[in-house]
Amino acid sequence: MRDQVSVLFTEEQIARRVAELGEEITASFGNREICVLGLMKGSLVFLSDLIRRIPLDLTVHLVRVTSQREQAAGRVLTEIVYSTSVPLEGKDVLLVDDIVDTGITLSYLLAHIHEHAPASLRVCALVDKPEARKIDVHPDWAALPVHEPQADRFLVGYGLDWMEHFRGLPFIGTIPRPAAR
Ligand code: IMP
Ligand code: MG
């Protein structure tokens, strides 16, 4: 299976961007404590590298959502299926996402988190595909913006999966776009 993956971002390129983002995020939070909320499972590898580049007091929490997309009916059902207990009220929250594609998952999560009255809420994504957006929502930081024609490729590796496979690749690569996901 691995031989079907072509490299898009190397391990070194990713590490450089993660280090840069860590510095930017650190500077922007001043000396405040951060509540880092990682979106499972795609952001796990990114999350573990990123928090080691943010030398501030921080706590780490996880949340998991599912999306069922009924293309024909044009309906999307997004729901939170797992969450570590996170007291978000009054906290400076940094949501760590894997890929912002249509924006449906992110906008749902942002609305949900806002209900818990955080002091601030910002988003850091590993990959941003701005041209694929169906909902106008944007991460505050994106490590790797991917534009046309690459935006049409399906990305795997460094935590990103296709049907749960490829999460352990140390780089990000593309596979021929699967028919359904
Ligand atoms: P959105 O709700 O359409 O923005 O979808 C975001 C989610 O879809 C991400 O969190 C990923 O889990 C998944 N996703 C979107 N594009 C890709 C891709 O190219 N590779 C792997 N997962 C993807
Ligand atoms: Mg996913």
mmCIF file with all atom_site columns, C-alpha atoms and ligand atoms in Angstrom:
data_model
loop_
_atom_site.group_PDB
_atom_site.id
_atom_site.type_symbol
_atom_site.label_atom_id
_atom_site.label_alt_id
_atom_site.label_comp_id
_atom_site.label_asym_id
_atom_site.label_entity_id
_atom_site.label_seq_id
_atom_site.pdbx_PDB_ins_code
_atom_site.Cartn_x
_atom_site.Cartn_y
_atom_site.Cartn_z
_atom_site.occupancy
_atom_site.B_iso_or_equiv
_atom_site.pdbx_formal_charge
_atom_site.auth_seq_id
_atom_site.auth_comp_id
_atom_site.auth_asym_id
_atom_site.auth_atom_id
_atom_site.pdbx_PDB_model_num
ATOM   1   C  CA  . MET A 1 1   ? 0.000   0.000  0.000  1.00 0.00 ? 1   MET A CA  1
ATOM   2   C  CA  . ARG A 1 2   ? 2.746   2.435  0.917  1.00 0.00 ? 2   ARG A CA  1
ATOM   3   C  CA  . ASP A 1 3   ? 4.186   2.261  -2.591 1.00 0.00 ? 3   ASP A CA  1
ATOM   4   C  CA  . GLN A 1 4   ? 1.052   4.038  -3.905 1.00 0.00 ? 4   GLN A CA  1
ATOM   5   C  CA  . VAL A 1 5   ? 1.838   7.171  -1.919 1.00 0.00 ? 5   VAL A CA  1
ATOM   6   C  CA  . SER A 1 6   ? 3.721   10.055 -3.565 1.00 0.00 ? 6   SER A CA  1
ATOM   7   C  CA  . VAL A 1 7   ? 5.450   12.479 -1.237 1.00 0.00 ? 7   VAL A CA  1
ATOM   8   C  CA  . LEU A 1 8   ? 3.964   15.983 -1.065 1.00 0.00 ? 8   LEU A CA  1
ATOM   9   C  CA  . PHE A 1 9   ? 5.643   17.333 2.094  1.00 0.00 ? 9   PHE A CA  1
ATOM   10  C  CA  . THR A 1 10  ? 8.787   15.720 3.483  1.00 0.00 ? 10  THR A CA  1
ATOM   11  C  CA  . GLU A 1 11  ? 9.476   15.089 7.139  1.00 0.00 ? 11  GLU A CA  1
ATOM   12  C  CA  . GLU A 1 12  ? 11.947  18.009 7.120  1.00 0.00 ? 12  GLU A CA  1
ATOM   13  C  CA  . GLN A 1 13  ? 9.480   20.434 5.505  1.00 0.00 ? 13  GLN A CA  1
ATOM   14  C  CA  . ILE A 1 14  ? 6.826   19.546 8.064  1.00 0.00 ? 14  ILE A CA  1
ATOM   15  C  CA  . ALA A 1 15  ? 9.259   19.877 10.985 1.00 0.00 ? 15  ALA A CA  1
ATOM   16  C  CA  . ARG A 1 16  ? 10.343  23.324 9.784  1.00 0.00 ? 16  ARG A CA  1
ATOM   17  C  CA  . ARG A 1 17  ? 6.756   24.575 9.505  1.00 0.00 ? 17  ARG A CA  1
ATOM   18  C  CA  . VAL A 1 18  ? 5.786   23.103 12.880 1.00 0.00 ? 18  VAL A CA  1
ATOM   19  C  CA  . ALA A 1 19  ? 8.736   24.897 14.501 1.00 0.00 ? 19  ALA A CA  1
ATOM   20  C  CA  . GLU A 1 20  ? 7.746   28.195 12.822 1.00 0.00 ? 20  GLU A CA  1
ATOM   21  C  CA  . LEU A 1 21  ? 4.128   27.832 13.922 1.00 0.00 ? 21  LEU A CA  1
ATOM   22  C  CA  . GLY A 1 22  ? 5.201   26.989 17.450 1.00 0.00 ? 22  GLY A CA  1
ATOM   23  C  CA  . GLU A 1 23  ? 7.107   30.266 17.614 1.00 0.00 ? 23  GLU A CA  1
ATOM   24  C  CA  . GLU A 1 24  ? 4.228   32.297 16.183 1.00 0.00 ? 24  GLU A CA  1
ATOM   25  C  CA  . ILE A 1 25  ? 1.697   30.720 18.511 1.00 0.00 ? 25  ILE A CA  1
ATOM   26  C  CA  . THR A 1 26  ? 3.961   31.150 21.539 1.00 0.00 ? 26  THR A CA  1
ATOM   27  C  CA  . ALA A 1 27  ? 4.470   34.837 20.740 1.00 0.00 ? 27  ALA A CA  1
ATOM   28  C  CA  . SER A 1 28  ? 0.780   35.466 20.209 1.00 0.00 ? 28  SER A CA  1
ATOM   29  C  CA  . PHE A 1 29  ? -0.307  33.967 23.546 1.00 0.00 ? 29  PHE A CA  1
ATOM   30  C  CA  . GLY A 1 30  ? 2.155   36.043 25.571 1.00 0.00 ? 30  GLY A CA  1
ATOM   31  C  CA  . ASN A 1 31  ? 2.611   34.347 28.898 1.00 0.00 ? 31  ASN A CA  1
ATOM   32  C  CA  . ARG A 1 32  ? -0.918  33.023 29.185 1.00 0.00 ? 32  ARG A CA  1
ATOM   33  C  CA  . GLU A 1 33  ? -1.722  29.392 29.867 1.00 0.00 ? 33  GLU A CA  1
ATOM   34  C  CA  . ILE A 1 34  ? -3.187  27.591 26.858 1.00 0.00 ? 34  ILE A CA  1
ATOM   35  C  CA  . CYS A 1 35  ? -5.818  24.904 26.771 1.00 0.00 ? 35  CYS A CA  1
ATOM   36  C  CA  . VAL A 1 36  ? -4.892  22.833 23.697 1.00 0.00 ? 36  VAL A CA  1
ATOM   37  C  CA  . LEU A 1 37  ? -7.752  20.838 22.252 1.00 0.00 ? 37  LEU A CA  1
ATOM   38  C  CA  . GLY A 1 38  ? -6.698  18.247 19.677 1.00 0.00 ? 38  GLY A CA  1
ATOM   39  C  CA  . LEU A 1 39  ? -9.155  16.868 17.154 1.00 0.00 ? 39  LEU A CA  1
ATOM   40  C  CA  . MET A 1 40  ? -8.849  13.081 17.001 1.00 0.00 ? 40  MET A CA  1
ATOM   41  C  CA  . LYS A 1 41  ? -7.476  11.203 15.336 1.00 0.00 ? 41  LYS A CA  1
ATOM   42  C  CA  . GLY A 1 42  ? -5.974  13.042 12.386 1.00 0.00 ? 42  GLY A CA  1
ATOM   43  C  CA  . SER A 1 43  ? -4.248  15.752 14.406 1.00 0.00 ? 43  SER A CA  1
ATOM   44  C  CA  . LEU A 1 44  ? -2.518  13.454 16.917 1.00 0.00 ? 44  LEU A CA  1
ATOM   45  C  CA  . VAL A 1 45  ? 0.934   13.392 15.314 1.00 0.00 ? 45  VAL A CA  1
ATOM   46  C  CA  . PHE A 1 46  ? 0.844   17.134 14.568 1.00 0.00 ? 46  PHE A CA  1
ATOM   47  C  CA  . LEU A 1 47  ? -0.412  17.813 18.102 1.00 0.00 ? 47  LEU A CA  1
ATOM   48  C  CA  . SER A 1 48  ? 2.414   15.886 19.731 1.00 0.00 ? 48  SER A CA  1
ATOM   49  C  CA  . ASP A 1 49  ? 5.064   17.709 17.686 1.00 0.00 ? 49  ASP A CA  1
ATOM   50  C  CA  . LEU A 1 50  ? 3.444   21.138 18.021 1.00 0.00 ? 50  LEU A CA  1
ATOM   51  C  CA  . ILE A 1 51  ? 3.056   21.180 21.815 1.00 0.00 ? 51  ILE A CA  1
ATOM   52  C  CA  . ARG A 1 52  ? 6.788   20.504 22.153 1.00 0.00 ? 52  ARG A CA  1
ATOM   53  C  CA  . ARG A 1 53  ? 7.368   23.736 20.191 1.00 0.00 ? 53  ARG A CA  1
ATOM   54  C  CA  . ILE A 1 54  ? 5.221   25.863 22.503 1.00 0.00 ? 54  ILE A CA  1
ATOM   55  C  CA  . PRO A 1 55  ? 7.176   26.502 25.709 1.00 0.00 ? 55  PRO A CA  1
ATOM   56  C  CA  . LEU A 1 56  ? 4.185   27.886 27.638 1.00 0.00 ? 56  LEU A CA  1
ATOM   57  C  CA  . ASP A 1 57  ? 2.067   26.390 30.396 1.00 0.00 ? 57  ASP A CA  1
ATOM   58  C  CA  . LEU A 1 58  ? -0.479  24.296 28.588 1.00 0.00 ? 58  LEU A CA  1
ATOM   59  C  CA  . THR A 1 59  ? -2.965  21.511 29.128 1.00 0.00 ? 59  THR A CA  1
ATOM   60  C  CA  . VAL A 1 60  ? -3.900  18.998 26.437 1.00 0.00 ? 60  VAL A CA  1
ATOM   61  C  CA  . HIS A 1 61  ? -7.357  17.611 25.718 1.00 0.00 ? 61  HIS A CA  1
ATOM   62  C  CA  . LEU A 1 62  ? -8.902  15.587 22.945 1.00 0.00 ? 62  LEU A CA  1
ATOM   63  C  CA  . VAL A 1 63  ? -12.178 15.639 21.102 1.00 0.00 ? 63  VAL A CA  1
ATOM   64  C  CA  . ARG A 1 64  ? -13.536 13.391 18.398 1.00 0.00 ? 64  ARG A CA  1
ATOM   65  C  CA  . VAL A 1 65  ? -16.324 14.114 15.932 1.00 0.00 ? 65  VAL A CA  1
ATOM   66  C  CA  . THR A 1 66  ? -17.955 12.066 13.211 1.00 0.00 ? 66  THR A CA  1
ATOM   67  C  CA  . SER A 1 67  ? -19.467 13.391 10.052 1.00 0.00 ? 67  SER A CA  1
ATOM   68  C  CA  . GLN A 1 68  ? -21.921 11.465 7.999  1.00 0.00 ? 68  GLN A CA  1
ATOM   69  C  CA  . ARG A 1 69  ? -22.300 13.066 4.665  1.00 0.00 ? 69  ARG A CA  1
ATOM   70  C  CA  . GLU A 1 70  ? -25.322 12.117 2.662  1.00 0.00 ? 70  GLU A CA  1
ATOM   71  C  CA  . GLN A 1 71  ? -24.249 13.613 -0.613 1.00 0.00 ? 71  GLN A CA  1
ATOM   72  C  CA  . ALA A 1 72  ? -27.513 12.903 -2.413 1.00 0.00 ? 72  ALA A CA  1
ATOM   73  C  CA  . ALA A 1 73  ? -29.658 14.545 0.248  1.00 0.00 ? 73  ALA A CA  1
ATOM   74  C  CA  . GLY A 1 74  ? -27.066 17.304 0.678  1.00 0.00 ? 74  GLY A CA  1
ATOM   75  C  CA  . ARG A 1 75  ? -27.161 16.718 4.424  1.00 0.00 ? 75  ARG A CA  1
ATOM   76  C  CA  . VAL A 1 76  ? -24.286 16.581 6.831  1.00 0.00 ? 76  VAL A CA  1
ATOM   77  C  CA  . LEU A 1 77  ? -24.615 15.170 10.287 1.00 0.00 ? 77  LEU A CA  1
ATOM   78  C  CA  . THR A 1 78  ? -21.726 16.121 12.527 1.00 0.00 ? 78  THR A CA  1
ATOM   79  C  CA  . GLU A 1 79  ? -21.602 15.110 16.149 1.00 0.00 ? 79  GLU A CA  1
ATOM   80  C  CA  . ILE A 1 80  ? -19.150 14.877 19.003 1.00 0.00 ? 80  ILE A CA  1
ATOM   81  C  CA  . VAL A 1 81  ? -18.622 11.221 19.874 1.00 0.00 ? 81  VAL A CA  1
ATOM   82  C  CA  . TYR A 1 82  ? -15.821 11.512 22.407 1.00 0.00 ? 82  TYR A CA  1
ATOM   83  C  CA  . SER A 1 83  ? -14.299 14.230 24.507 1.00 0.00 ? 83  SER A CA  1
ATOM   84  C  CA  . THR A 1 84  ? -11.926 14.245 27.447 1.00 0.00 ? 84  THR A CA  1
ATOM   85  C  CA  . SER A 1 85  ? -13.473 16.337 30.206 1.00 0.00 ? 85  SER A CA  1
ATOM   86  C  CA  . VAL A 1 86  ? -12.461 19.856 29.343 1.00 0.00 ? 86  VAL A CA  1
ATOM   87  C  CA  . PRO A 1 87  ? -13.338 22.862 31.473 1.00 0.00 ? 87  PRO A CA  1
ATOM   88  C  CA  . LEU A 1 88  ? -13.252 25.412 28.657 1.00 0.00 ? 88  LEU A CA  1
ATOM   89  C  CA  . GLU A 1 89  ? -14.924 28.307 30.438 1.00 0.00 ? 89  GLU A CA  1
ATOM   90  C  CA  . GLY A 1 90  ? -12.635 31.318 30.725 1.00 0.00 ? 90  GLY A CA  1
ATOM   91  C  CA  . LYS A 1 91  ? -9.751  29.468 29.051 1.00 0.00 ? 91  LYS A CA  1
ATOM   92  C  CA  . ASP A 1 92  ? -7.582  30.514 26.132 1.00 0.00 ? 92  ASP A CA  1
ATOM   93  C  CA  . VAL A 1 93  ? -8.301  27.631 23.803 1.00 0.00 ? 93  VAL A CA  1
ATOM   94  C  CA  . LEU A 1 94  ? -6.171  26.504 20.883 1.00 0.00 ? 94  LEU A CA  1
ATOM   95  C  CA  . LEU A 1 95  ? -8.016  23.994 18.719 1.00 0.00 ? 95  LEU A CA  1
ATOM   96  C  CA  . VAL A 1 96  ? -5.619  21.796 16.736 1.00 0.00 ? 96  VAL A CA  1
ATOM   97  C  CA  . ASP A 1 97  ? -7.179  20.408 13.572 1.00 0.00 ? 97  ASP A CA  1
ATOM   98  C  CA  . ASP A 1 98  ? -5.794  18.123 10.879 1.00 0.00 ? 98  ASP A CA  1
ATOM   99  C  CA  . ILE A 1 99  ? -7.316  19.331 7.610  1.00 0.00 ? 99  ILE A CA  1
ATOM   100 C  CA  . VAL A 1 100 ? -9.752  22.134 6.954  1.00 0.00 ? 100 VAL A CA  1
ATOM   101 C  CA  . ASP A 1 101 ? -11.467 21.088 3.739  1.00 0.00 ? 101 ASP A CA  1
ATOM   102 C  CA  . THR A 1 102 ? -15.151 22.081 3.329  1.00 0.00 ? 102 THR A CA  1
ATOM   103 C  CA  . GLY A 1 103 ? -15.008 23.708 6.767  1.00 0.00 ? 103 GLY A CA  1
ATOM   104 C  CA  . ILE A 1 104 ? -18.073 21.795 7.982  1.00 0.00 ? 104 ILE A CA  1
ATOM   105 C  CA  . THR A 1 105 ? -16.284 19.992 10.823 1.00 0.00 ? 105 THR A CA  1
ATOM   106 C  CA  . LEU A 1 106 ? -14.464 23.103 11.999 1.00 0.00 ? 106 LEU A CA  1
ATOM   107 C  CA  . SER A 1 107 ? -17.498 25.388 11.977 1.00 0.00 ? 107 SER A CA  1
ATOM   108 C  CA  . TYR A 1 108 ? -19.485 22.809 13.942 1.00 0.00 ? 108 TYR A CA  1
ATOM   109 C  CA  . LEU A 1 109 ? -16.742 22.472 16.536 1.00 0.00 ? 109 LEU A CA  1
ATOM   110 C  CA  . LEU A 1 110 ? -16.223 26.219 16.858 1.00 0.00 ? 110 LEU A CA  1
ATOM   111 C  CA  . ALA A 1 111 ? -19.929 26.713 17.564 1.00 0.00 ? 111 ALA A CA  1
ATOM   112 C  CA  . HIS A 1 112 ? -19.837 23.920 20.133 1.00 0.00 ? 112 HIS A CA  1
ATOM   113 C  CA  . ILE A 1 113 ? -16.773 25.304 21.903 1.00 0.00 ? 113 ILE A CA  1
ATOM   114 C  CA  . HIS A 1 114 ? -18.169 28.856 21.936 1.00 0.00 ? 114 HIS A CA  1
ATOM   115 C  CA  . GLU A 1 115 ? -21.145 27.546 23.919 1.00 0.00 ? 115 GLU A CA  1
ATOM   116 C  CA  . HIS A 1 116 ? -18.702 26.771 26.730 1.00 0.00 ? 116 HIS A CA  1
ATOM   117 C  CA  . ALA A 1 117 ? -17.628 30.417 26.948 1.00 0.00 ? 117 ALA A CA  1
ATOM   118 C  CA  . PRO A 1 118 ? -13.834 30.260 26.504 1.00 0.00 ? 118 PRO A CA  1
ATOM   119 C  CA  . ALA A 1 119 ? -11.937 33.539 27.035 1.00 0.00 ? 119 ALA A CA  1
ATOM   120 C  CA  . SER A 1 120 ? -10.545 33.143 23.520 1.00 0.00 ? 120 SER A CA  1
ATOM   121 C  CA  . LEU A 1 121 ? -10.598 30.525 20.803 1.00 0.00 ? 121 LEU A CA  1
ATOM   122 C  CA  . ARG A 1 122 ? -8.079  30.130 18.027 1.00 0.00 ? 122 ARG A CA  1
ATOM   123 C  CA  . VAL A 1 123 ? -7.456  27.409 15.500 1.00 0.00 ? 123 VAL A CA  1
ATOM   124 C  CA  . CYS A 1 124 ? -4.264  25.871 14.200 1.00 0.00 ? 124 CYS A CA  1
ATOM   125 C  CA  . ALA A 1 125 ? -4.583  23.438 11.297 1.00 0.00 ? 125 ALA A CA  1
ATOM   126 C  CA  . LEU A 1 126 ? -1.984  21.138 9.828  1.00 0.00 ? 126 LEU A CA  1
ATOM   127 C  CA  . VAL A 1 127 ? -3.369  21.452 6.285  1.00 0.00 ? 127 VAL A CA  1
ATOM   128 C  CA  . ASP A 1 128 ? -5.650  24.120 4.874  1.00 0.00 ? 128 ASP A CA  1
ATOM   129 C  CA  . LYS A 1 129 ? -7.417  23.639 1.536  1.00 0.00 ? 129 LYS A CA  1
ATOM   130 C  CA  . PRO A 1 130 ? -9.014  27.101 1.199  1.00 0.00 ? 130 PRO A CA  1
ATOM   131 C  CA  . GLU A 1 131 ? -10.471 26.523 -2.269 1.00 0.00 ? 131 GLU A CA  1
ATOM   132 C  CA  . ALA A 1 132 ? -12.511 23.529 -1.061 1.00 0.00 ? 132 ALA A CA  1
ATOM   133 C  CA  . ARG A 1 133 ? -14.499 25.594 1.447  1.00 0.00 ? 133 ARG A CA  1
ATOM   134 C  CA  . LYS A 1 134 ? -18.297 25.302 1.620  1.00 0.00 ? 134 LYS A CA  1
ATOM   135 C  CA  . ILE A 1 135 ? -18.518 27.252 4.867  1.00 0.00 ? 135 ILE A CA  1
ATOM   136 C  CA  . ASP A 1 136 ? -16.579 30.487 5.295  1.00 0.00 ? 136 ASP A CA  1
ATOM   137 C  CA  . VAL A 1 137 ? -14.347 29.543 8.205  1.00 0.00 ? 137 VAL A CA  1
ATOM   138 C  CA  . HIS A 1 138 ? -10.579 29.947 8.425  1.00 0.00 ? 138 HIS A CA  1
ATOM   139 C  CA  . PRO A 1 139 ? -7.878  28.678 10.766 1.00 0.00 ? 139 PRO A CA  1
ATOM   140 C  CA  . ASP A 1 140 ? -5.770  31.333 12.499 1.00 0.00 ? 140 ASP A CA  1
ATOM   141 C  CA  . TRP A 1 141 ? -2.665  29.334 11.593 1.00 0.00 ? 141 TRP A CA  1
ATOM   142 C  CA  . ALA A 1 142 ? -2.121  26.670 8.965  1.00 0.00 ? 142 ALA A CA  1
ATOM   143 C  CA  . ALA A 1 143 ? 1.145   24.786 8.712  1.00 0.00 ? 143 ALA A CA  1
ATOM   144 C  CA  . LEU A 1 144 ? 0.687   23.677 5.131  1.00 0.00 ? 144 LEU A CA  1
ATOM   145 C  CA  . PRO A 1 145 ? -1.692  25.496 2.793  1.00 0.00 ? 145 PRO A CA  1
ATOM   146 C  CA  . VAL A 1 146 ? -2.559  23.301 -0.183 1.00 0.00 ? 146 VAL A CA  1
ATOM   147 C  CA  . HIS A 1 147 ? -3.929  24.966 -3.312 1.00 0.00 ? 147 HIS A CA  1
ATOM   148 C  CA  . GLU A 1 148 ? -5.258  23.801 -6.665 1.00 0.00 ? 148 GLU A CA  1
ATOM   149 C  CA  . PRO A 1 149 ? -4.407  21.476 -8.333 1.00 0.00 ? 149 PRO A CA  1
ATOM   150 C  CA  . GLN A 1 150 ? -3.033  19.658 -5.250 1.00 0.00 ? 150 GLN A CA  1
ATOM   151 C  CA  . ALA A 1 151 ? -6.173  20.538 -3.252 1.00 0.00 ? 151 ALA A CA  1
ATOM   152 C  CA  . ASP A 1 152 ? -7.996  17.874 -5.230 1.00 0.00 ? 152 ASP A CA  1
ATOM   153 C  CA  . ARG A 1 153 ? -5.624  15.141 -4.043 1.00 0.00 ? 153 ARG A CA  1
ATOM   154 C  CA  . PHE A 1 154 ? -6.294  12.975 -1.042 1.00 0.00 ? 154 PHE A CA  1
ATOM   155 C  CA  . LEU A 1 155 ? -3.590  13.444 1.579  1.00 0.00 ? 155 LEU A CA  1
ATOM   156 C  CA  . VAL A 1 156 ? -2.292  10.755 3.920  1.00 0.00 ? 156 VAL A CA  1
ATOM   157 C  CA  . GLY A 1 157 ? 0.470   10.366 6.467  1.00 0.00 ? 157 GLY A CA  1
ATOM   158 C  CA  . TYR A 1 158 ? 1.704   12.278 9.535  1.00 0.00 ? 158 TYR A CA  1
ATOM   159 C  CA  . GLY A 1 159 ? -1.569  11.358 11.248 1.00 0.00 ? 159 GLY A CA  1
ATOM   160 C  CA  . LEU A 1 160 ? -3.823  11.706 8.197  1.00 0.00 ? 160 LEU A CA  1
ATOM   161 C  CA  . ASP A 1 161 ? -5.608  8.565  7.145  1.00 0.00 ? 161 ASP A CA  1
ATOM   162 C  CA  . TRP A 1 162 ? -7.417  6.903  4.335  1.00 0.00 ? 162 TRP A CA  1
ATOM   163 C  CA  . MET A 1 163 ? -9.762  4.340  5.937  1.00 0.00 ? 163 MET A CA  1
ATOM   164 C  CA  . GLU A 1 164 ? -7.514  4.356  9.043  1.00 0.00 ? 164 GLU A CA  1
ATOM   165 C  CA  . HIS A 1 165 ? -4.403  3.505  7.019  1.00 0.00 ? 165 HIS A CA  1
ATOM   166 C  CA  . PHE A 1 166 ? -1.197  5.516  6.543  1.00 0.00 ? 166 PHE A CA  1
ATOM   167 C  CA  . ARG A 1 167 ? -1.350  7.510  9.816  1.00 0.00 ? 167 ARG A CA  1
ATOM   168 C  CA  . GLY A 1 168 ? 2.182   6.387  10.736 1.00 0.00 ? 168 GLY A CA  1
ATOM   169 C  CA  . LEU A 1 169 ? 3.964   7.710  7.627  1.00 0.00 ? 169 LEU A CA  1
ATOM   170 C  CA  . PRO A 1 170 ? 6.490   10.342 8.757  1.00 0.00 ? 170 PRO A CA  1
ATOM   171 C  CA  . PHE A 1 171 ? 5.749   12.502 5.681  1.00 0.00 ? 171 PHE A CA  1
ATOM   172 C  CA  . ILE A 1 172 ? 2.544   13.712 3.985  1.00 0.00 ? 172 ILE A CA  1
ATOM   173 C  CA  . GLY A 1 173 ? 1.783   12.157 0.646  1.00 0.00 ? 173 GLY A CA  1
ATOM   174 C  CA  . THR A 1 174 ? -1.033  11.847 -1.841 1.00 0.00 ? 174 THR A CA  1
ATOM   175 C  CA  . ILE A 1 175 ? -2.938  8.853  -3.092 1.00 0.00 ? 175 ILE A CA  1
ATOM   176 C  CA  . PRO A 1 176 ? -5.267  8.803  -6.104 1.00 0.00 ? 176 PRO A CA  1
ATOM   177 C  CA  . ARG A 1 177 ? -8.499  10.353 -4.770 1.00 0.00 ? 177 ARG A CA  1
ATOM   178 C  CA  . PRO A 1 178 ? -10.736 7.631  -3.329 1.00 0.00 ? 178 PRO A CA  1
ATOM   179 C  CA  . ALA A 1 179 ? -14.256 7.491  -4.720 1.00 0.00 ? 179 ALA A CA  1
ATOM   180 C  CA  . ALA A 1 180 ? -15.910 7.891  -1.330 1.00 0.00 ? 180 ALA A CA  1
ATOM   181 C  CA  . ARG A 1 181 ? -14.735 9.113  2.029  1.00 0.00 ? 181 ARG A CA  1
HETATM 182 P  P1  . IMP B 2 .   ? -14.280 19.205 6.374  1.00 0.00 ? 1   IMP B P1  1
HETATM 183 O  O1  . IMP B 2 .   ? -15.366 19.115 7.398  1.00 0.00 ? 1   IMP B O1  1
HETATM 184 O  O2  . IMP B 2 .   ? -14.770 18.964 4.981  1.00 0.00 ? 1   IMP B O2  1
HETATM 185 O  O3  . IMP B 2 .   ? -13.476 20.481 6.472  1.00 0.00 ? 1   IMP B O3  1
HETATM 186 O  O4  . IMP B 2 .   ? -13.379 17.960 6.578  1.00 0.00 ? 1   IMP B O4  1
HETATM 187 C  C1  . IMP B 2 .   ? -12.344 17.906 7.395  1.00 0.00 ? 1   IMP B C1  1
HETATM 188 C  C2  . IMP B 2 .   ? -12.029 16.464 7.712  1.00 0.00 ? 1   IMP B C2  1
HETATM 189 O  O5  . IMP B 2 .   ? -12.105 15.621 6.560  1.00 0.00 ? 1   IMP B O5  1
HETATM 190 C  C3  . IMP B 2 .   ? -10.613 16.405 8.184  1.00 0.00 ? 1   IMP B C3  1
HETATM 191 O  O6  . IMP B 2 .   ? -10.575 16.570 9.588  1.00 0.00 ? 1   IMP B O6  1
HETATM 192 C  C4  . IMP B 2 .   ? -10.154 15.060 7.703  1.00 0.00 ? 1   IMP B C4  1
HETATM 193 O  O7  . IMP B 2 .   ? -10.418 14.092 8.695  1.00 0.00 ? 1   IMP B O7  1
HETATM 194 C  C5  . IMP B 2 .   ? -10.990 14.762 6.490  1.00 0.00 ? 1   IMP B C5  1
HETATM 195 N  N1  . IMP B 2 .   ? -10.240 15.057 5.247  1.00 0.00 ? 1   IMP B N1  1
HETATM 196 C  C6  . IMP B 2 .   ? -10.482 16.035 4.350  1.00 0.00 ? 1   IMP B C6  1
HETATM 197 N  N2  . IMP B 2 .   ? -9.594  15.993 3.326  1.00 0.00 ? 1   IMP B N2  1
HETATM 198 C  C7  . IMP B 2 .   ? -8.762  14.962 3.617  1.00 0.00 ? 1   IMP B C7  1
HETATM 199 C  C8  . IMP B 2 .   ? -7.594  14.413 2.946  1.00 0.00 ? 1   IMP B C8  1
HETATM 200 O  O8  . IMP B 2 .   ? -7.128  14.859 1.886  1.00 0.00 ? 1   IMP B O8  1
HETATM 201 N  N3  . IMP B 2 .   ? -6.991  13.350 3.575  1.00 0.00 ? 1   IMP B N3  1
HETATM 202 C  C9  . IMP B 2 .   ? -7.433  12.831 4.763  1.00 0.00 ? 1   IMP B C9  1
HETATM 203 N  N4  . IMP B 2 .   ? -8.516  13.316 5.405  1.00 0.00 ? 1   IMP B N4  1
HETATM 204 C  C10 . IMP B 2 .   ? -9.173  14.367 4.833  1.00 0.00 ? 1   IMP B C10 1
HETATM 205 MG MG  . MG  B 3 .   ? -10.619 12.088 9.328  1.00 0.00 ? 2   MG  B MG  1
#
